[in-house]
JSON list of C-alpha atoms in Angstrom, two decimals:
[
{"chain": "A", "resi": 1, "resn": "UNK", "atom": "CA", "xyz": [-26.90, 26.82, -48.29]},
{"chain": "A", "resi": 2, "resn": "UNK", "atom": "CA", "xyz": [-25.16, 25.07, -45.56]},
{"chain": "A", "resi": 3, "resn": "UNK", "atom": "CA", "xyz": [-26.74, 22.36, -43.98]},
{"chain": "A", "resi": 4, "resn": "UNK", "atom": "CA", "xyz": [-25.34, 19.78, -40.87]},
{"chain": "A", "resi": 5, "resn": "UNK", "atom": "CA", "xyz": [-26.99, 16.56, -40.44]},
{"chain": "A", "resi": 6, "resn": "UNK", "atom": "CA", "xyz": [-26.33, 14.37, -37.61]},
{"chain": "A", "resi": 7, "resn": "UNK", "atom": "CA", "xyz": [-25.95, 10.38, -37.07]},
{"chain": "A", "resi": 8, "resn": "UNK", "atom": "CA", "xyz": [-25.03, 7.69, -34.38]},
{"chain": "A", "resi": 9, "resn": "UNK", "atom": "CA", "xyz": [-26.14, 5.31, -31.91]},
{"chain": "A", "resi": 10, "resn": "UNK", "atom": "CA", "xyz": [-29.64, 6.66, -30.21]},
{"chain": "A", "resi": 11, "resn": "UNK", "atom": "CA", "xyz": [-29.24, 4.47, -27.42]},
{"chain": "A", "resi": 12, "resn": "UNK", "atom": "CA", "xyz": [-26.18, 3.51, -25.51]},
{"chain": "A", "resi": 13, "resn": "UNK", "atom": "CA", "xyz": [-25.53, 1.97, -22.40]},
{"chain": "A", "resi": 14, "resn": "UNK", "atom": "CA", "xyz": [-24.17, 2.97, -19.40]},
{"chain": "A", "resi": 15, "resn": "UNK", "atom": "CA", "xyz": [-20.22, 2.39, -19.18]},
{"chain": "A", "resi": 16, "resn": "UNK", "atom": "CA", "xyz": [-20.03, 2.79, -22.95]},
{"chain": "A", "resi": 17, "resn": "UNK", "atom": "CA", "xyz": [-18.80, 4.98, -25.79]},
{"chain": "A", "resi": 18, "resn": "UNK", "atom": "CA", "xyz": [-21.59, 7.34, -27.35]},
{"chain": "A", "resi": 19, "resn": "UNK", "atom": "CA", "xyz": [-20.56, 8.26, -31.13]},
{"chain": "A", "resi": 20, "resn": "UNK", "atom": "CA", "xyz": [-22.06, 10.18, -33.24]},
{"chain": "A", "resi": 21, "resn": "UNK", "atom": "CA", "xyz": [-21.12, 11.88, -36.68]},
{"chain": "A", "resi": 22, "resn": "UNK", "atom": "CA", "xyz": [-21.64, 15.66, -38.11]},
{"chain": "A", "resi": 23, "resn": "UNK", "atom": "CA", "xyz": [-22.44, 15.31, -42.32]},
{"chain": "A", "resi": 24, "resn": "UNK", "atom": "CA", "xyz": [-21.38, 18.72, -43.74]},
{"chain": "A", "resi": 25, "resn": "UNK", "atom": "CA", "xyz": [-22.72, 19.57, -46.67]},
{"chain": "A", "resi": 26, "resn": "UNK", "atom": "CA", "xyz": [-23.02, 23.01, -49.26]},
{"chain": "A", "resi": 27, "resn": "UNK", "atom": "CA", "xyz": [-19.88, 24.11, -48.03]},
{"chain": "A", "resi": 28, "resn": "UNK", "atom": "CA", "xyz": [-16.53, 22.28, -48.19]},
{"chain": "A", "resi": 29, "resn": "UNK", "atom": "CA", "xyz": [-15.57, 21.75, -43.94]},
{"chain": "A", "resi": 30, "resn": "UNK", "atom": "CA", "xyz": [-11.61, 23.08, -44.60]},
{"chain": "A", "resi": 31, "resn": "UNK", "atom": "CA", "xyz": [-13.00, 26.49, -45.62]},
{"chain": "A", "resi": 32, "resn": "UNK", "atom": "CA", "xyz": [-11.05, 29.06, -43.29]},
{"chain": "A", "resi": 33, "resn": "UNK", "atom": "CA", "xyz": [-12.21, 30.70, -40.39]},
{"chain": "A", "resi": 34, "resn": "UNK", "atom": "CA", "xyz": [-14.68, 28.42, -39.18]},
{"chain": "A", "resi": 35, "resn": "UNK", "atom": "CA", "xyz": [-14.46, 25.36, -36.14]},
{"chain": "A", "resi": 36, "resn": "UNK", "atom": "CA", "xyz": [-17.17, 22.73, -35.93]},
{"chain": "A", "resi": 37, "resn": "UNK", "atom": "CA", "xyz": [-18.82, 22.17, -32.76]},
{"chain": "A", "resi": 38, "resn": "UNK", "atom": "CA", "xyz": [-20.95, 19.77, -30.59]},
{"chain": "A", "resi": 39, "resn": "UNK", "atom": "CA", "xyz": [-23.50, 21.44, -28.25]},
{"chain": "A", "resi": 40, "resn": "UNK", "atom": "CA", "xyz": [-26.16, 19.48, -26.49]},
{"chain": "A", "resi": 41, "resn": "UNK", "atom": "CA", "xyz": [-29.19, 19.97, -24.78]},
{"chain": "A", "resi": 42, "resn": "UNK", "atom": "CA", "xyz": [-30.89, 17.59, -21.76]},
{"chain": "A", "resi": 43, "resn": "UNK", "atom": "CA", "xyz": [-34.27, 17.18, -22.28]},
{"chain": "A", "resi": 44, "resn": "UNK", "atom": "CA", "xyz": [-36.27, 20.16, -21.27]},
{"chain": "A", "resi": 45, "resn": "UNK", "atom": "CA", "xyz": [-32.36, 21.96, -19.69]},
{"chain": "A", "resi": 46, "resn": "UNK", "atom": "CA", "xyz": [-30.56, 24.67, -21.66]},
{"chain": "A", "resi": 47, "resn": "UNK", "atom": "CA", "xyz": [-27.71, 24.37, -23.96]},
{"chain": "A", "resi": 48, "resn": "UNK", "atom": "CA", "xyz": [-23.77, 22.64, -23.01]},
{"chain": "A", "resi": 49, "resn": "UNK", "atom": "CA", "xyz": [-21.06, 23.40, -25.25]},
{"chain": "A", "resi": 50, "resn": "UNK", "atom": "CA", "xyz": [-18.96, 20.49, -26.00]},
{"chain": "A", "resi": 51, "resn": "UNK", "atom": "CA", "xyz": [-16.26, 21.55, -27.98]},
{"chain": "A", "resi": 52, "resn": "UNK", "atom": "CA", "xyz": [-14.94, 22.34, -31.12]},
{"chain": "A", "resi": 53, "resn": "UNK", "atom": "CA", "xyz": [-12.46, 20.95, -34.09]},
{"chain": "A", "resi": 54, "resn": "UNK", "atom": "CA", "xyz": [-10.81, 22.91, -36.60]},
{"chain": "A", "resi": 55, "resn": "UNK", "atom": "CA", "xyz": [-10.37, 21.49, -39.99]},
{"chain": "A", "resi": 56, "resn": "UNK", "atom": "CA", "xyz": [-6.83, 20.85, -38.80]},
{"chain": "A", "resi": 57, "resn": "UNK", "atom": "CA", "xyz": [-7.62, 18.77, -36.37]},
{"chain": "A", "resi": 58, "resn": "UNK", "atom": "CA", "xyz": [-6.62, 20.76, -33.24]},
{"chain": "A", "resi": 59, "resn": "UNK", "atom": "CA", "xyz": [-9.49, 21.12, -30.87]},
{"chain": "A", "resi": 60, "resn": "UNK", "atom": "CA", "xyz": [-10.43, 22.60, -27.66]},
{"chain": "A", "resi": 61, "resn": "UNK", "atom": "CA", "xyz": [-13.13, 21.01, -25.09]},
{"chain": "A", "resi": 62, "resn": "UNK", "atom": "CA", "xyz": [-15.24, 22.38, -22.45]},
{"chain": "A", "resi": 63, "resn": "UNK", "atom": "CA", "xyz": [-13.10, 21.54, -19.11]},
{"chain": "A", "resi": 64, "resn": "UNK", "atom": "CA", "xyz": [-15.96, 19.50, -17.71]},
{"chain": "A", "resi": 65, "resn": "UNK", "atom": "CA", "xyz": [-16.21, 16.87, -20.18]},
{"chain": "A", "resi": 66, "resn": "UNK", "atom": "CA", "xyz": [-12.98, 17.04, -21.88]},
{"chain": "A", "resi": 67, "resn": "UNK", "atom": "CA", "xyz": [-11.35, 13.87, -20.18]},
{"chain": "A", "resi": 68, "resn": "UNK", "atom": "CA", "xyz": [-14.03, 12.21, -21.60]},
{"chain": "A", "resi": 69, "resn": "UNK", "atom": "CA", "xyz": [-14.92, 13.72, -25.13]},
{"chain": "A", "resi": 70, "resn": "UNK", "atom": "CA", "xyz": [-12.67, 13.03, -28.45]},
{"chain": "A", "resi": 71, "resn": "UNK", "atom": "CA", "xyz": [-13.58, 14.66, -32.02]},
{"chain": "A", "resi": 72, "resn": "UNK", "atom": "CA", "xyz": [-11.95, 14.00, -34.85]},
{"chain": "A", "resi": 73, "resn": "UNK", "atom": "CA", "xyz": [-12.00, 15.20, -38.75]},
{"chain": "A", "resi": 74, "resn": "UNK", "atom": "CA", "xyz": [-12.77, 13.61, -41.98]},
{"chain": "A", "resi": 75, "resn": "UNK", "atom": "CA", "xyz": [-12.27, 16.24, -44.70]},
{"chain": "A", "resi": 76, "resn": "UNK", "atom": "CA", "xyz": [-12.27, 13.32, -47.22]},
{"chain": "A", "resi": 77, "resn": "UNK", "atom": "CA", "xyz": [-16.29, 13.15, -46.27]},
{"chain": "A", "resi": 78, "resn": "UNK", "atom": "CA", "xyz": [-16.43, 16.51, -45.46]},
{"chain": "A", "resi": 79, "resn": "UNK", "atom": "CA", "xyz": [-17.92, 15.26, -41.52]},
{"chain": "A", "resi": 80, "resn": "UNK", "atom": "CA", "xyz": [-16.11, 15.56, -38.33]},
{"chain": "A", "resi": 81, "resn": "UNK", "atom": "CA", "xyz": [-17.39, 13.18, -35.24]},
{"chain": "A", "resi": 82, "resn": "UNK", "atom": "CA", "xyz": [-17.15, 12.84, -31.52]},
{"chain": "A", "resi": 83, "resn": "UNK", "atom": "CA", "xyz": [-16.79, 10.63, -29.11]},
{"chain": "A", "resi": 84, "resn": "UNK", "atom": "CA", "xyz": [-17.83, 10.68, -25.73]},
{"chain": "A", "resi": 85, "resn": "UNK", "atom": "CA", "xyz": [-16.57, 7.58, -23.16]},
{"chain": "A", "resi": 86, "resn": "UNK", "atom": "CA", "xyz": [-17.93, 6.17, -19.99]},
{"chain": "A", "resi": 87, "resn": "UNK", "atom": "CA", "xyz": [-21.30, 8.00, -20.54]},
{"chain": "A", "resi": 88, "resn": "UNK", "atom": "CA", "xyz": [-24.15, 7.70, -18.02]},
{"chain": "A", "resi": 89, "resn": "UNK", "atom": "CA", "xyz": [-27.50, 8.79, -17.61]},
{"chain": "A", "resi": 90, "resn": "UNK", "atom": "CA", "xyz": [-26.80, 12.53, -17.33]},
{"chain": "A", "resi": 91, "resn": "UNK", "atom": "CA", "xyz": [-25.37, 12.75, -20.75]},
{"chain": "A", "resi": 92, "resn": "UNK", "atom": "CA", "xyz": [-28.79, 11.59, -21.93]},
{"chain": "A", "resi": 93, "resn": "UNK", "atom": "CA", "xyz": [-29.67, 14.69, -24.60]},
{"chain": "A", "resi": 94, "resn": "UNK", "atom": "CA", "xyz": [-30.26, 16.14, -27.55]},
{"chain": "A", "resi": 95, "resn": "UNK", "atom": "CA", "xyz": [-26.62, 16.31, -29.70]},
{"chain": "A", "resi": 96, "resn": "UNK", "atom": "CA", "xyz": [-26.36, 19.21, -32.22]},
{"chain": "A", "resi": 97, "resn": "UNK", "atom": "CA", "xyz": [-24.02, 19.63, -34.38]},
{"chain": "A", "resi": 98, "resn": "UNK", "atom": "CA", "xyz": [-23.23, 23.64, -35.61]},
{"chain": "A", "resi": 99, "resn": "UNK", "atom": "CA", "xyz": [-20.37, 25.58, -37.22]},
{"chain": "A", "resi": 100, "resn": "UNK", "atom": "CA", "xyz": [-18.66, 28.10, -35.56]},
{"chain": "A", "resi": 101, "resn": "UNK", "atom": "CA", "xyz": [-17.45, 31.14, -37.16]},
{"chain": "A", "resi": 102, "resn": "UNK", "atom": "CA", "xyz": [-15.12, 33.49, -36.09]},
{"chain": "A", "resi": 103, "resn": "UNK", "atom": "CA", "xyz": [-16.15, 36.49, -34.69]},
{"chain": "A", "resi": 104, "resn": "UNK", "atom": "CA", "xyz": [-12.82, 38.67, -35.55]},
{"chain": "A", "resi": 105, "resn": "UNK", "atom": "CA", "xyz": [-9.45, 37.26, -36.39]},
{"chain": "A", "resi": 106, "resn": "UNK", "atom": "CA", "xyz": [-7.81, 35.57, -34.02]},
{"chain": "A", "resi": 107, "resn": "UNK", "atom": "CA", "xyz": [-10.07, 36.23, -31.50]},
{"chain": "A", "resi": 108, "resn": "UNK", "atom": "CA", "xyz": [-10.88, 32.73, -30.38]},
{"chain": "A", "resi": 109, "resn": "UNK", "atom": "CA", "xyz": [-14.02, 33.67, -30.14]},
{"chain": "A", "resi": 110, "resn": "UNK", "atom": "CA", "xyz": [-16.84, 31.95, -31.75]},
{"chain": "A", "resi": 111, "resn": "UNK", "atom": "CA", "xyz": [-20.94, 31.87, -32.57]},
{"chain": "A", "resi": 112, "resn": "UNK", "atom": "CA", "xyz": [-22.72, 29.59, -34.08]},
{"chain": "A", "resi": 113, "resn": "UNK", "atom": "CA", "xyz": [-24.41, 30.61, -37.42]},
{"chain": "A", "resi": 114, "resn": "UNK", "atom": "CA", "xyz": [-25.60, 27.47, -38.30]},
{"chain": "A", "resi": 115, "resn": "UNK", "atom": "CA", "xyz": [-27.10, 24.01, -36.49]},
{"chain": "A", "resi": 116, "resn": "UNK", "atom": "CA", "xyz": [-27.78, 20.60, -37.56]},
{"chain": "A", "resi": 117, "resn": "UNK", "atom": "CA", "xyz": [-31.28, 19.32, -36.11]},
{"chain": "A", "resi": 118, "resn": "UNK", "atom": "CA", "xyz": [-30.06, 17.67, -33.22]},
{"chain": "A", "resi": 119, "resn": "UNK", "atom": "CA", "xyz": [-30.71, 13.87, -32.29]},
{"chain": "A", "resi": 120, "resn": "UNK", "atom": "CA", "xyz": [-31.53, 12.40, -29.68]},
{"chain": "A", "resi": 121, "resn": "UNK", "atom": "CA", "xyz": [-29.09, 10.26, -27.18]},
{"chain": "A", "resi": 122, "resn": "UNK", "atom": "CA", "xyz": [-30.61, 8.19, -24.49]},
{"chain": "A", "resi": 123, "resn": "UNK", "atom": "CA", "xyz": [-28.08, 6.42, -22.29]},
{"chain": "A", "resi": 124, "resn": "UNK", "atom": "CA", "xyz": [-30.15, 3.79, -20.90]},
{"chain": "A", "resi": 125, "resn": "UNK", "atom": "CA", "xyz": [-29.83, -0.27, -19.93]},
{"chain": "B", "resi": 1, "resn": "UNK", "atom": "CA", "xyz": [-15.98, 29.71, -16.33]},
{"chain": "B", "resi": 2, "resn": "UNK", "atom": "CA", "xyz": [-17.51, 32.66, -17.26]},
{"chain": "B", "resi": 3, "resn": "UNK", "atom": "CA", "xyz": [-21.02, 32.04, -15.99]},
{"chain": "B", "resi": 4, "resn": "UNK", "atom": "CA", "xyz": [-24.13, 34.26, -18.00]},
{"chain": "B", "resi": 5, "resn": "UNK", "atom": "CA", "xyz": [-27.66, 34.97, -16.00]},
{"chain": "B", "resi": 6, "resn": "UNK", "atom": "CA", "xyz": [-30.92, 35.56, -18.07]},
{"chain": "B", "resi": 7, "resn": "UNK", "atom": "CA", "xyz": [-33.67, 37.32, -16.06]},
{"chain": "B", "resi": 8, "resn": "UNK", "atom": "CA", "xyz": [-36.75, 36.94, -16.57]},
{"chain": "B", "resi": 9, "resn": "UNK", "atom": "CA", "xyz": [-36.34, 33.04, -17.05]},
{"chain": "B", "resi": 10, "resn": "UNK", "atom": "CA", "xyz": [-40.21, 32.78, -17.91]},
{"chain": "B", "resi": 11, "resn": "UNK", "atom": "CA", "xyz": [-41.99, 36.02, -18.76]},
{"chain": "B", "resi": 12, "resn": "UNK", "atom": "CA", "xyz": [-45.36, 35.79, -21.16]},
{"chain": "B", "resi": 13, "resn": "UNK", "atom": "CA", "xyz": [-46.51, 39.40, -23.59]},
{"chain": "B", "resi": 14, "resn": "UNK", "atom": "CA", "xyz": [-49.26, 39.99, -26.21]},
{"chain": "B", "resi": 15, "resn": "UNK", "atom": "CA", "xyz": [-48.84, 40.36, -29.89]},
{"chain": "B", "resi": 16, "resn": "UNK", "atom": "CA", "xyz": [-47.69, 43.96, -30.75]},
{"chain": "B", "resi": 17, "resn": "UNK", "atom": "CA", "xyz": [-45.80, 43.94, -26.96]},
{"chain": "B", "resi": 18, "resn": "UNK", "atom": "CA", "xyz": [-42.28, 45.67, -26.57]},
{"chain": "B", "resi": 19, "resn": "UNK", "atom": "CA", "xyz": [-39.99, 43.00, -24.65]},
{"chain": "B", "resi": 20, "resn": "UNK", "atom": "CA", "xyz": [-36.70, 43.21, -23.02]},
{"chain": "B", "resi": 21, "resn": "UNK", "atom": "CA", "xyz": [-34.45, 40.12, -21.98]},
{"chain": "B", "resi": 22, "resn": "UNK", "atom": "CA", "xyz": [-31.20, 40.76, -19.90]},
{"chain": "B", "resi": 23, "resn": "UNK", "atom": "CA", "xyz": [-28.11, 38.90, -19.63]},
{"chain": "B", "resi": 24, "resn": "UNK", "atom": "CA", "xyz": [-25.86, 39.56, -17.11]},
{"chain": "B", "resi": 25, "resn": "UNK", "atom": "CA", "xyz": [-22.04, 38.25, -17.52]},
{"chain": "B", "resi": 26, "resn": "UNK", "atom": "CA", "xyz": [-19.84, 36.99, -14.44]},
{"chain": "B", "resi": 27, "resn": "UNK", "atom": "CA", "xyz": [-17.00, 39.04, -15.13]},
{"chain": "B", "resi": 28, "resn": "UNK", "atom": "CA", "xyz": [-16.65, 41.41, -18.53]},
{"chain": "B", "resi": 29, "resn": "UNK", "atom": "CA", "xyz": [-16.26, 39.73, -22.14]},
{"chain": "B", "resi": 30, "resn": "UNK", "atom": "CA", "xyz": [-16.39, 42.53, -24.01]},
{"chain": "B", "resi": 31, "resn": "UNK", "atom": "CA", "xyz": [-19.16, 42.61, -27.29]},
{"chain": "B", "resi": 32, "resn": "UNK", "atom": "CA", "xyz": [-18.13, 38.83, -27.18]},
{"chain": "B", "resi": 33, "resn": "UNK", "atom": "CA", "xyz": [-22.07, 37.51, -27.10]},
{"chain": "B", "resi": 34, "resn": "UNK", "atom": "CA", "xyz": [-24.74, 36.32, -29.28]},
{"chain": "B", "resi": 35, "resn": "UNK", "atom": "CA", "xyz": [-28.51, 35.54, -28.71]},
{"chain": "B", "resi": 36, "resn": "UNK", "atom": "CA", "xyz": [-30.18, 32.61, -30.26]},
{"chain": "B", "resi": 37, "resn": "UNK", "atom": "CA", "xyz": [-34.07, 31.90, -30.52]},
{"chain": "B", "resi": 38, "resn": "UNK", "atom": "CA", "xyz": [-35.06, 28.46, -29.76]},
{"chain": "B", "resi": 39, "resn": "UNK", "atom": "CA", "xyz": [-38.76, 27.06, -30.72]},
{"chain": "B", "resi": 40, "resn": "UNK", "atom": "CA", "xyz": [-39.54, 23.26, -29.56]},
{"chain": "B", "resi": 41, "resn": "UNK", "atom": "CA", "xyz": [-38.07, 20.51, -31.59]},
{"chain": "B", "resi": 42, "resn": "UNK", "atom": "CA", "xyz": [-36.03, 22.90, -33.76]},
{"chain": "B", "resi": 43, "resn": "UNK", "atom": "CA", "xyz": [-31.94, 24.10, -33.32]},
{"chain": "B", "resi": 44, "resn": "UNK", "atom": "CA", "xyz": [-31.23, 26.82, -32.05]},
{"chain": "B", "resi": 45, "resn": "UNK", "atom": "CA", "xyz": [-31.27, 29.97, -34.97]},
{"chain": "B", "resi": 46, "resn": "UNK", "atom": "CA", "xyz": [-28.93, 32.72, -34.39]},
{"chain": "B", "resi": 47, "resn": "UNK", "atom": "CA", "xyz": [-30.28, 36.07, -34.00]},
{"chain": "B", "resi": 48, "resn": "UNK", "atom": "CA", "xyz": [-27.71, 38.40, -32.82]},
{"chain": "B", "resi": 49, "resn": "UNK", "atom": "CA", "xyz": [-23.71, 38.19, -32.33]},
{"chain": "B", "resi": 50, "resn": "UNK", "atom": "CA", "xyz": [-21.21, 41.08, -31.51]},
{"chain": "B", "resi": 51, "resn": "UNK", "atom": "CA", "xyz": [-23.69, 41.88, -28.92]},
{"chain": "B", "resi": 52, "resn": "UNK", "atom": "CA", "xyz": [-25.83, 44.39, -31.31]},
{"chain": "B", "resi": 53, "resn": "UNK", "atom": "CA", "xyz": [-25.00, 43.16, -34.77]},
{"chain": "B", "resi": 54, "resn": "UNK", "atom": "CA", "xyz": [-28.10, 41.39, -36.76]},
{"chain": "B", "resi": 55, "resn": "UNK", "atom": "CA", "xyz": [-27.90, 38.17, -38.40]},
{"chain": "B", "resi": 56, "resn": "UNK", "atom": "CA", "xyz": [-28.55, 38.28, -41.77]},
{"chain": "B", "resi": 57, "resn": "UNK", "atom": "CA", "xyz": [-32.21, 37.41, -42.65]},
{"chain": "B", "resi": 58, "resn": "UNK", "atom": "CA", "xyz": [-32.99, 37.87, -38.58]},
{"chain": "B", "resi": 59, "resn": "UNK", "atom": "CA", "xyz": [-36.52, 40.66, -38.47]},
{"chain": "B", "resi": 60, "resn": "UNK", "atom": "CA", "xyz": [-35.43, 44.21, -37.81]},
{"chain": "B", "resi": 61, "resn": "UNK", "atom": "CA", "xyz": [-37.59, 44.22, -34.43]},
{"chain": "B", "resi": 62, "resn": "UNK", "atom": "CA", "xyz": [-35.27, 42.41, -33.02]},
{"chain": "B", "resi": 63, "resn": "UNK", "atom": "CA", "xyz": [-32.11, 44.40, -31.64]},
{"chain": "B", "resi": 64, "resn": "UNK", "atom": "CA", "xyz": [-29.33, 43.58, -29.02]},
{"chain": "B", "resi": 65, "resn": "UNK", "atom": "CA", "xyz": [-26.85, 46.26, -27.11]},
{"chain": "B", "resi": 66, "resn": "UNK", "atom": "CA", "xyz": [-24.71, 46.13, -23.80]},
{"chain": "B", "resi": 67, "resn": "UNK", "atom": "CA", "xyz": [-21.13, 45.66, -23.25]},
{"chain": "B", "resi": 68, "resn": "UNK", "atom": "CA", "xyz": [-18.89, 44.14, -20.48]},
{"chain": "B", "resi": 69, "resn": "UNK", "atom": "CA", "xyz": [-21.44, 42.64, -17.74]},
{"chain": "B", "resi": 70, "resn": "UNK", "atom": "CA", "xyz": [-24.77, 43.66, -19.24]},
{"chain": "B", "resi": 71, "resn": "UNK", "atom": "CA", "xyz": [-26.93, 43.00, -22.35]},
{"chain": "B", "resi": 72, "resn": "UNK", "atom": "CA", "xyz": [-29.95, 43.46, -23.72]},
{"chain": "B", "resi": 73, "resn": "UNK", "atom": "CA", "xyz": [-32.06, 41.55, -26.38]},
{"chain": "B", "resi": 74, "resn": "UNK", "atom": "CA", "xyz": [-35.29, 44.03, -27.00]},
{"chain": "B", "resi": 75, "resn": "UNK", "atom": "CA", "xyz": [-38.41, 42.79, -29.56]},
{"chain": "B", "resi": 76, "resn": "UNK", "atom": "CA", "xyz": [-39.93, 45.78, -30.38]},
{"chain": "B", "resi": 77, "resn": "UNK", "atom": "CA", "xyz": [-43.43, 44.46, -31.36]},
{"chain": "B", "resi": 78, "resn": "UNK", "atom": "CA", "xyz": [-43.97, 40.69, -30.53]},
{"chain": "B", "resi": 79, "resn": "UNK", "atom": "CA", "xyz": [-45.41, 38.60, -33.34]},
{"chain": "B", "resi": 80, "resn": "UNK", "atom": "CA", "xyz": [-46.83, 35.21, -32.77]},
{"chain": "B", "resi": 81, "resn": "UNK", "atom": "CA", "xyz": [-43.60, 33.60, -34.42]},
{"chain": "B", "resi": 82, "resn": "UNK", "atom": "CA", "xyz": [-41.67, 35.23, -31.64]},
{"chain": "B", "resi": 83, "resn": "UNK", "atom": "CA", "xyz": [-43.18, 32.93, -29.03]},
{"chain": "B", "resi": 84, "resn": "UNK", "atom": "CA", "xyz": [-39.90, 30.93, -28.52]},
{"chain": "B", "resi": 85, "resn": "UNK", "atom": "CA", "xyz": [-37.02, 30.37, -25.79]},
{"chain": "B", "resi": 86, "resn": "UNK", "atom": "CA", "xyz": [-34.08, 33.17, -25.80]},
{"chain": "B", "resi": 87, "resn": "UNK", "atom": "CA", "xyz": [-30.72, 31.67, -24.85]},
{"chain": "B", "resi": 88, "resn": "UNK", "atom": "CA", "xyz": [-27.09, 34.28, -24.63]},
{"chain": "B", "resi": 89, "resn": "UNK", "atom": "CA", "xyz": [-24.17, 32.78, -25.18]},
{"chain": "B", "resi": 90, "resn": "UNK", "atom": "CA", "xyz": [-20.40, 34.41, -24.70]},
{"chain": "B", "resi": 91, "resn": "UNK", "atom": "CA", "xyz": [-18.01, 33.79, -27.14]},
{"chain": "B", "resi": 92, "resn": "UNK", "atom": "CA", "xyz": [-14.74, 32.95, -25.80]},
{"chain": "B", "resi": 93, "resn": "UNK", "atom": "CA", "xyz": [-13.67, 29.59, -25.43]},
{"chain": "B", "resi": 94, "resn": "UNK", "atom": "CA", "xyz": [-11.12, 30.65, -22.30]},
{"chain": "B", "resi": 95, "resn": "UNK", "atom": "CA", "xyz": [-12.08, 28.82, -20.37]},
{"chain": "B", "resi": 96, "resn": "UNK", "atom": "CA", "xyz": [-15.22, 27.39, -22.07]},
{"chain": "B", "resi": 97, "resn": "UNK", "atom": "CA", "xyz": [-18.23, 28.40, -24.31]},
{"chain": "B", "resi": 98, "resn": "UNK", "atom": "CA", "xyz": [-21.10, 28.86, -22.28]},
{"chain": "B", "resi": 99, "resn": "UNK", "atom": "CA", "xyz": [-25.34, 29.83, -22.61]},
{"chain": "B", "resi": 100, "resn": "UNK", "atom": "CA", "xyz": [-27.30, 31.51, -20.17]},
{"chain": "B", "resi": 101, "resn": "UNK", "atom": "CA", "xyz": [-30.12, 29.34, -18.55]},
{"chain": "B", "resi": 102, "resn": "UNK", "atom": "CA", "xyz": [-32.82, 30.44, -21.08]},
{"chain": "B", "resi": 103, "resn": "UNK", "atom": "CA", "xyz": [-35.58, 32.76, -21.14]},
{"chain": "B", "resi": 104, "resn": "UNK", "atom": "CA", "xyz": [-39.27, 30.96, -22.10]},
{"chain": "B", "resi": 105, "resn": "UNK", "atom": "CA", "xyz": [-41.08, 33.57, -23.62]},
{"chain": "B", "resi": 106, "resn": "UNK", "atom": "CA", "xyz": [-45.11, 32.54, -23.87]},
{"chain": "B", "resi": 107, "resn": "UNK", "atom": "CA", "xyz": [-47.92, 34.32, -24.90]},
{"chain": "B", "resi": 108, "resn": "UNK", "atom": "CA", "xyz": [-50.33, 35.98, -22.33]}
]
C-alpha cells in the first residue's frame, strides 16, 4: 500500500523560504506513469494545485505561483520536496502531498489516487 | 485557466436520500475530471476519475457522468459516512490543475 508522509518547517516567516518534504513509501517514486504533486488547502478554502515533478525531474507549476515554487527529486530516498520563496500570510495552509497518475498515455492529464495527510504551514512573525 | 463551478456549495439530506452535485466546466475538457470526498482533518480520497469511472474500493452508490461542460456526481442512498465535502477537479495541466470551490454536504 502506498503511503506519502509529509515534513518541514510549520512556521515560517514572512519574506522567507517555506520547505517541506514528500516521504514515499510502498512503492518505489521512479515507477512509470505517475508525477508527484503538492496541493494545498487554506484553512477552511478549497483545494490549490501546486505542481507536479516527474521522477525525471521535469516539472510543471500552476502559473500563479510558479515564479515562486521549486520541487525537486530524491529517488535515492524515494521523496521529492518543494520549495516555495518570499511566502506571506496567504500561503498560510494545509500542504498535501499526492501522486498523480496518468489518466491515458500521454495525455498530460492527471488525478490524484493517493494523498499524504497534509501539514500544516503557518506563515506568521 | 480552466475555471470549474460546483452548485449547490452547501446543501444538507437524510440518511437513505438520493443526491446530485453538478460541476460545470469553463470551456469543454472532455471526460478529463475526477471527484474527491473530503471529511475534516483527513486528505482528500478519490472517488471518481474519467468522469464516470469508480475508484477501486469507492461504494457502488456513488456514480459520476457528464462530458464537455457538465457533470454529475449522484449518491444514490446517503449513509452517515457520506456526510463530507465534494470537490471536482479537471485533469489537464494546460494551463493548470484546478478544483471546483467545494460542495459541504451536512445532514438535515
Amino acid at each position: 500500500q502506498l503511503q506519502l508522509q509529509e515534513s518541514g518547517s510549520g512556521l515560517v516567516k514572512p519574506s522567507q523560504t517555506l520547505s517541506l518534504t514528500c516521504a514515499v513509501s510502498g512503492d518505489s517514486i521512479s515507477s512509470g506513469g505517475y508525477s508527484w504533486s503538492w496541493i494545498r488547502q487554506p484553512p477552511g478554502k478549497g483545494l490549490e494545485w501546486i505542481g507536479y515533478i516527474y521522477q525525471s525531474g521535469s516539472a510543471y507549476f500552476n502559473p500563479s505561483l510558479e515564479r515562486r515554487v521549486t520541487m525537486s527529486v530524491d529517488r535515492s530516498k524515494n521523496q521529492f520536496s518543494l520549495r516555495l520563496t518570499s511566502v506571506t500570510a496567504a500561503d498560510s495552509a494545509v500542504y498535501f502531498c499526492a501522486r498523480g497518475k496518468l489518466y491515458y498515455y500521454d495525455s498530460g492529464a492527471y488525478y490524484f489516487d493517493y494523498w499524504g495527510r497534509g501539514t500544516l504551514v503557518t506563515v506568521s512573525s | 485557466d480552466i475555471q470549474l463551478t460546483q452548485s449547490p456549495s452547501f446543501l444538507s439530506a437524510s440518511v437513505g436520500d438520493r443526491v446530485t452535485i453538478t460541476c460545470r466546466a469553463s470551456q469543454g475538457i472532455s471526460s478529463f475530471l475526477a471527484w474527491y470526498q473530503q471529511k475534516p482533518g483527513k486528505a482528500p480520497k478519490l472517488l471518481i476519475y474519467a468522469a464516470s469511472t469508480l475508484q477501486s474500493g469507492v461504494p457502488s452508490r456513488f456514480s459520476g457522468s457528464g462530458s464537455g461542460t457538465e457533470f454529475t456526481l449522484t449518491i444514490s442512498s446517503l449513509q452517515p459516512e457520506d456526510f463530507a465535502t465534494y470537490y471536482c477537479q479537471q485533469l489537464n495541466r494546460n494551463p493548470s490543475i484546478t478544483f471546483g470551490q467545494g460542495s459541504r454536504l451536512d445532514i438535515k
